[in-house]
Short mmCIF file of C-alpha atoms in Angstrom, two decimals:
data_model
loop_
_atom_site.label_atom_id
_atom_site.label_comp_id
_atom_site.label_asym_id
_atom_site.label_seq_id
_atom_site.Cartn_x
_atom_site.Cartn_y
_atom_site.Cartn_z
CA MET A 1 -31.17 42.30 30.87
CA PRO A 2 -32.22 39.00 32.03
CA LYS A 3 -29.38 36.42 30.87
CA ASP A 4 -31.21 33.76 28.77
CA SER A 5 -32.84 36.52 26.45
CA ARG A 6 -29.81 37.14 24.85
CA PRO A 7 -29.44 34.55 21.81
CA SER A 8 -26.98 31.46 22.13
CA TRP A 9 -24.05 31.68 19.87
CA ASP A 10 -25.83 29.38 17.53
CA GLU A 11 -28.43 31.25 17.22
CA TYR A 12 -26.37 34.69 17.09
CA PHE A 13 -24.07 33.37 14.21
CA MET A 14 -27.68 31.41 12.04
CA ASP A 15 -29.40 34.80 12.30
CA ILE A 16 -26.12 36.33 10.71
CA THR A 17 -26.74 33.18 8.42
CA ARG A 18 -29.60 34.12 7.36
CA VAL A 19 -29.39 38.20 7.08
CA VAL A 20 -25.74 37.00 4.17
CA ALA A 21 -28.52 34.69 2.45
CA THR A 22 -30.19 38.24 1.63
CA ARG A 23 -27.41 38.99 -0.76
CA SER A 24 -27.74 36.07 -2.91
CA THR A 25 -28.43 36.54 -6.30
CA CYS A 26 -29.83 32.57 -7.01
CA LEU A 27 -33.21 32.43 -8.67
CA ARG A 28 -33.90 29.34 -6.97
CA ARG A 29 -32.17 29.65 -3.89
CA GLN A 30 -31.52 31.85 -1.14
CA VAL A 31 -28.14 30.15 0.51
CA GLY A 32 -25.89 31.92 3.01
CA ALA A 33 -22.79 30.47 4.83
CA VAL A 34 -20.73 31.71 7.78
CA ILE A 35 -17.16 30.42 9.08
CA VAL A 36 -16.95 31.20 12.81
CA LYS A 37 -13.67 30.23 15.09
CA ASP A 38 -13.58 30.69 18.78
CA LYS A 39 -16.91 32.86 18.45
CA ARG A 40 -15.32 35.28 15.66
CA LEU A 41 -16.88 35.41 12.58
CA LEU A 42 -13.95 34.75 9.81
CA THR A 43 -15.88 34.89 6.28
CA SER A 44 -19.08 34.93 4.74
CA GLY A 45 -21.00 33.65 1.31
CA TYR A 46 -23.61 33.39 -0.27
CA ASN A 47 -24.85 31.77 -3.31
CA GLY A 48 -24.43 33.65 -6.55
CA ALA A 49 -21.84 33.76 -9.90
CA PRO A 50 -18.18 34.36 -9.61
CA GLN A 51 -17.11 38.06 -8.93
CA GLY A 52 -17.10 40.01 -12.38
CA LEU A 53 -19.75 37.68 -14.06
CA GLU A 54 -23.15 38.58 -15.04
CA HIS A 55 -25.27 36.59 -12.34
CA CYS A 56 -28.60 34.88 -12.71
CA LEU A 57 -30.81 37.60 -12.08
CA GLU A 58 -29.36 39.39 -15.08
CA ALA A 59 -28.30 35.99 -17.34
CA GLY A 60 -31.20 33.61 -16.23
CA CYS A 61 -31.08 30.24 -14.66
CA LEU A 62 -30.21 27.62 -17.06
CA ARG A 63 -30.87 24.71 -14.77
CA GLU A 64 -34.42 26.09 -14.74
CA LYS A 65 -34.65 26.40 -18.45
CA MET A 66 -33.47 22.58 -18.76
CA GLY A 67 -35.74 21.87 -15.78
CA VAL A 68 -33.34 20.34 -13.76
CA LEU A 69 -34.07 19.10 -11.12
CA SER A 70 -32.94 20.84 -7.61
CA GLY A 71 -29.78 18.79 -6.47
CA GLU A 72 -29.14 17.45 -9.38
CA ARG A 73 -26.24 18.39 -12.43
CA HIS A 74 -24.95 21.43 -10.70
CA GLU A 75 -22.44 21.94 -12.95
CA LEU A 76 -24.94 23.55 -15.00
CA CYS A 77 -25.02 26.42 -12.50
CA ARG A 78 -23.07 29.32 -13.57
CA GLY A 79 -23.28 29.94 -9.33
CA LEU A 80 -21.12 29.21 -6.77
CA HIS A 81 -22.66 27.86 -3.08
CA ALA A 82 -22.75 30.12 -0.32
CA GLU A 83 -20.12 26.96 1.18
CA GLN A 84 -18.05 27.27 -1.53
CA ASN A 85 -17.78 31.23 -1.38
CA ALA A 86 -17.00 31.24 2.24
CA ILE A 87 -14.09 28.85 2.10
CA VAL A 88 -12.78 30.66 -1.15
CA GLN A 89 -12.78 34.29 1.04
CA ALA A 90 -11.04 32.42 3.38
CA ALA A 91 -8.24 31.15 1.01
CA LEU A 92 -8.21 34.97 -1.02
CA HIS A 93 -7.79 36.63 2.12
CA GLY A 94 -5.29 34.44 3.96
CA VAL A 95 -7.95 33.38 6.66
CA GLY A 96 -7.54 30.07 8.44
CA ILE A 97 -10.24 27.82 8.94
CA ALA A 98 -9.26 24.79 10.40
CA GLY A 99 -10.85 23.74 13.54
CA SER A 100 -13.73 26.05 12.68
CA THR A 101 -17.78 25.86 12.22
CA ILE A 102 -19.41 26.84 9.43
CA TYR A 103 -22.79 28.13 9.86
CA CYS A 104 -25.26 27.71 6.75
CA THR A 105 -29.36 28.10 6.10
CA HIS A 106 -29.33 24.60 4.39
CA GLN A 107 -27.32 21.51 4.50
CA PRO A 108 -24.21 21.23 2.49
CA CYS A 109 -24.17 19.13 -0.87
CA SER A 110 -21.72 16.42 -0.96
CA ALA A 111 -19.48 19.08 -3.78
CA CYS A 112 -19.90 21.54 -0.68
CA ALA A 113 -19.15 18.70 1.54
CA LYS A 114 -15.59 17.46 0.31
CA MET A 115 -14.55 20.97 0.10
CA ILE A 116 -15.45 21.41 4.18
CA ILE A 117 -13.91 18.21 5.00
CA ASN A 118 -10.29 19.39 3.08
CA SER A 119 -10.72 22.99 4.50
CA GLY A 120 -10.24 21.16 8.04
CA ILE A 121 -13.59 23.04 8.76
CA ARG A 122 -14.70 20.28 12.24
CA ARG A 123 -18.79 21.39 12.34
CA ILE A 124 -21.56 22.25 10.32
CA VAL A 125 -24.94 23.79 11.74
CA PHE A 126 -27.46 24.45 9.18
CA GLU A 127 -31.21 25.18 9.39
CA TYR A 128 -32.93 23.47 6.44
CA PRO A 129 -31.60 19.70 5.33
CA TYR A 130 -30.85 18.90 2.04
CA PRO A 131 -31.43 15.29 0.07
CA ASP A 132 -28.17 14.72 -0.25
CA GLU A 133 -27.35 11.11 1.20
CA LEU A 134 -23.40 11.34 -0.18
CA ALA A 135 -22.61 14.36 1.45
CA ARG A 136 -23.82 13.07 4.75
CA ASP A 137 -21.80 9.95 4.59
CA LEU A 138 -18.76 11.83 3.82
CA LEU A 139 -18.92 13.95 6.60
CA ASN A 140 -19.85 11.32 8.84
CA GLU A 141 -16.93 9.43 7.60
CA ALA A 142 -14.64 12.19 8.17
CA GLY A 143 -16.01 13.03 11.68
CA VAL A 144 -17.30 15.96 10.71
CA GLU A 145 -19.75 17.54 13.45
CA CYS A 146 -23.63 18.13 11.81
CA ASP A 147 -25.95 20.01 14.02
CA CYS A 148 -29.58 20.66 12.37
CA PHE A 149 -30.26 24.14 13.99
CA GLN A 150 -34.03 24.75 15.43
CA ALA A 151 -35.33 28.03 16.61
CA LYS A 152 -36.11 28.43 19.96
CA ARG A 153 -39.70 29.85 19.87
CA ILE A 154 -39.69 32.74 22.01
CA THR A 155 -42.84 33.52 23.37
CA THR A 156 -43.89 37.26 24.21
CA SER A 157 -45.40 38.59 26.89
CA ASN A 158 -48.74 38.86 25.17
CA GLU A 159 -48.56 35.39 24.34
CA SER A 160 -47.98 34.15 27.61
CA ARG A 161 -50.99 36.44 28.90
CA SER A 162 -53.49 35.04 26.51
CA LYS A 163 -52.53 30.96 27.56
CA ASN A 164 -53.77 32.12 31.10
#
């Protein structure tokens, strides 16, 4: 197997993050997060209701019913964000995450940014931007590295031949 055919660590963990997002019970947006340290996956989380409570799939979406725009009035949502769930899982199971990286399908909001800062996470890798300027300012001020992941386009051998 050629060395460059293996995914980079960022590609590998972003792929896992996308699979985690498929467990989401949110009616608006499927979001996943994994926390990694020293190339080891520590915890994962997806957006959904707290354990033991009815999921949005069953209860419906209050924000949707009220016409609340994306990125606004998070307190009306019965669910936790993926980043919050990943951090809570670490605390619940006694897993230290200081100095780690969190991979997220979406850029964290300001509430998640504050939790990320206080948990000691030092790097965020996300695929989709989120319109929250306060989150970006807080993370920048705290010195948390933020990288927008851009998946490499892999050309298949058939595509290579058709270009020649």
